Coordinates of C-alpha atoms in Angstrom, one line a residue:
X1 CA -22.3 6.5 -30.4
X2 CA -18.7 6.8 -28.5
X3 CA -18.8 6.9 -25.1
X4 CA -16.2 10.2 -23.3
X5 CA -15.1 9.4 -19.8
X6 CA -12.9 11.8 -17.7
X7 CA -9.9 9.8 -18.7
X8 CA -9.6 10.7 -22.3
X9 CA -8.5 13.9 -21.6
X10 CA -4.6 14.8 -23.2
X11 CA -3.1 15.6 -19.9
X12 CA -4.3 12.5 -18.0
X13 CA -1.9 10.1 -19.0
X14 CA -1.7 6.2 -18.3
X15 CA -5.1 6.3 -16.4
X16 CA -6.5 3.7 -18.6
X17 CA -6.2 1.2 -15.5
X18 CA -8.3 3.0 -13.4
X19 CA -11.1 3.4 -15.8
X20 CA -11.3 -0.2 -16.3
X21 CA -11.0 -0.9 -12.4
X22 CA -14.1 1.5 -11.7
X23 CA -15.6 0.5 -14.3
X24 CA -15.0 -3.4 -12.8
X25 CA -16.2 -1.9 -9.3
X26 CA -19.4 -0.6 -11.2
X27 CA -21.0 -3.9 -12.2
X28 CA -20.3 -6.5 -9.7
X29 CA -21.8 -4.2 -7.1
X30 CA -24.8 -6.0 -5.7
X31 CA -25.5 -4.4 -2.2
X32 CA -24.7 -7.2 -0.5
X33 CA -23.1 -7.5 2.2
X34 CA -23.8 -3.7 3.4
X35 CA -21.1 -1.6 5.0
X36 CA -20.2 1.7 6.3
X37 CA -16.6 3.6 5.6
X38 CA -16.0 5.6 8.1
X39 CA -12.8 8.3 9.2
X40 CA -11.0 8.0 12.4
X41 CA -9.3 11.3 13.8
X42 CA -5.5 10.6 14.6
X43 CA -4.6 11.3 18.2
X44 CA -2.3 14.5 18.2
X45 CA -0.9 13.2 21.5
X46 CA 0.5 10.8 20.8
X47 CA 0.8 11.8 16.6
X48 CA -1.2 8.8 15.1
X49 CA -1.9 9.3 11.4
X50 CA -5.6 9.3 10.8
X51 CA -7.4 6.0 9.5
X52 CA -10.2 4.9 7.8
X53 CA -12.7 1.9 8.8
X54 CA -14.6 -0.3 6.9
X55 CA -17.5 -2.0 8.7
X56 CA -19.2 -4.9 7.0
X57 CA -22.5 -6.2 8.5
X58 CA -21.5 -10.2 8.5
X59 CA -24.1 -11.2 10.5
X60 CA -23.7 -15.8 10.7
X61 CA -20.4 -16.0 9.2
X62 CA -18.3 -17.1 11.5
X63 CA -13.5 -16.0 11.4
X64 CA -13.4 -19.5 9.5
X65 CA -15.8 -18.3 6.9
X66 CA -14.6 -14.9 5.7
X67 CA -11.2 -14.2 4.0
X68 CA -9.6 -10.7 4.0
X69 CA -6.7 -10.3 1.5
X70 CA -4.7 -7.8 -0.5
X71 CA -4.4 -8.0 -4.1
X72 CA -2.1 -5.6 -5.8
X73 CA -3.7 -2.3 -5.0
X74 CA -7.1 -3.7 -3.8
X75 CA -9.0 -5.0 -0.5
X76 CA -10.7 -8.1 -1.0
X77 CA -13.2 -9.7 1.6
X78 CA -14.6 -12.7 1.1
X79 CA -16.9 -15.0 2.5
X80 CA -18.5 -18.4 2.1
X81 CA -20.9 -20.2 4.0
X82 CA -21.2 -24.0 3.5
X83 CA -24.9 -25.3 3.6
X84 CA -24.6 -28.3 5.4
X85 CA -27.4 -30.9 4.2
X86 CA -28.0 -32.1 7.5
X87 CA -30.6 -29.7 8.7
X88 CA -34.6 -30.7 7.8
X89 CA -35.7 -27.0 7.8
X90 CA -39.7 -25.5 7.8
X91 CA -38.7 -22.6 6.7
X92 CA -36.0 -21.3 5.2
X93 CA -35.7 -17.5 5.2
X94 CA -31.4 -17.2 5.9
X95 CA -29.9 -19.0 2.7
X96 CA -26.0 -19.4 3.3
X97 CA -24.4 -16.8 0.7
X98 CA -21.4 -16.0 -0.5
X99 CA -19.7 -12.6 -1.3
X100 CA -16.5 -10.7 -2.4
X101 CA -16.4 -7.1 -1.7
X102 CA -13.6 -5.5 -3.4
X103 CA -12.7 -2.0 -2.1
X104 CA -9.7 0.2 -4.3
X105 CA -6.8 1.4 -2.5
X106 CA -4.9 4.3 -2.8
X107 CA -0.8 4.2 -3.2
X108 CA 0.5 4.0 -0.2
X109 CA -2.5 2.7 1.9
X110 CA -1.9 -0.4 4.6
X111 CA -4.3 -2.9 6.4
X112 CA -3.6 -2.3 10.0
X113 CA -6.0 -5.4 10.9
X114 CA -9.6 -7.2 10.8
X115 CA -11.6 -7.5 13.9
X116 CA -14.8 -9.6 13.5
X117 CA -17.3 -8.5 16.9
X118 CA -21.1 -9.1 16.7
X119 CA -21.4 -9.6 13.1
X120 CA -19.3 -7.0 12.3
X121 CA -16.1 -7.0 10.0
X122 CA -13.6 -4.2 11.0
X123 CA -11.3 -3.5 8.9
X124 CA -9.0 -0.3 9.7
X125 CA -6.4 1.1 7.2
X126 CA -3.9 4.1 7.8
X127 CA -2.7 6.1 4.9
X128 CA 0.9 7.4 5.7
X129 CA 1.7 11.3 5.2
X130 CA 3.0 10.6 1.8
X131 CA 6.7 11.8 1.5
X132 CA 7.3 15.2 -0.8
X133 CA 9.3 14.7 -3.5
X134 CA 10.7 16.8 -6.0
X135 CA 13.1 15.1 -8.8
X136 CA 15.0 18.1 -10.9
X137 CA 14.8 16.9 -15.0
X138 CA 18.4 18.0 -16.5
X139 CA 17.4 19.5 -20.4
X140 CA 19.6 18.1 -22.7
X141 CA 21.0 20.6 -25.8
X142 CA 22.7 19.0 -28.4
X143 CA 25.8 20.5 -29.8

């Protein structure tokens, strides 16, 4: 049995990338660590472009623990906690974890900056107004 996505559609053209990417996103999504995406209204005072937020809930990792990076068109946040073997516990209910969350950008989206407060990653991005732009195609007629 064949499998139709949106993207085999005629008129969508070189959107195989983006199939694979979601369908990428799609499995290594295991929940953890949670987070909330969230829009922040530009100021028309002073004409700030709106932005979005991502909150991750980091709770024990500490700035020396998580990694925030751009890769091509994708946010990646990582974190790793080392288990030292030093500690003799009785119970053991907060393993140290690791985790990548990868988050899909859009053209033309930028990192303003990560701000870890309370076991909370913040991570805002601004989109620009993208600029219009029209490119005339001359139609060549042989002769």
């Amino acid at each position: 049995m064949s499998r139709i996505t949106p993207f085999t559609s005629p008129l969508l053209l070189g959107f195989d990338t983006m199939e694979k990417t979601l369908e990428r996103i799609a499995k290594g999504n295991d929940g953890y660590p949670p987070y909330n995406i969230e829009r922040i209204r530009g100021d028309d005072s002073v004409d700030a472009p709106e932005r979005l937020r991502i909150t991750l809930a980091v709770a024990g990792f500490s700035e020396e623990d998580l990694d925030v990076t751009t890769e091509e068109n994708q946010l990646v946040i990582r974190g790793r906690q080392i288990d030292t073997g030093d500690r003799d516990y009785l119970h053991r209910g907060i393993a140290a974890r690791q985790f990548q969350r990868t988050f899909v950008l859009a053209d033309g989206m930028k990192v303003l900056g990560a701000e870890l407060r309370n076991g909370l990653l913040s991570v805002d991005l601004v989109r620009p107004e993208p600029v219009r732009m029209v490119k005339k195609i001359n139609i060549s007629v042989p002769e």
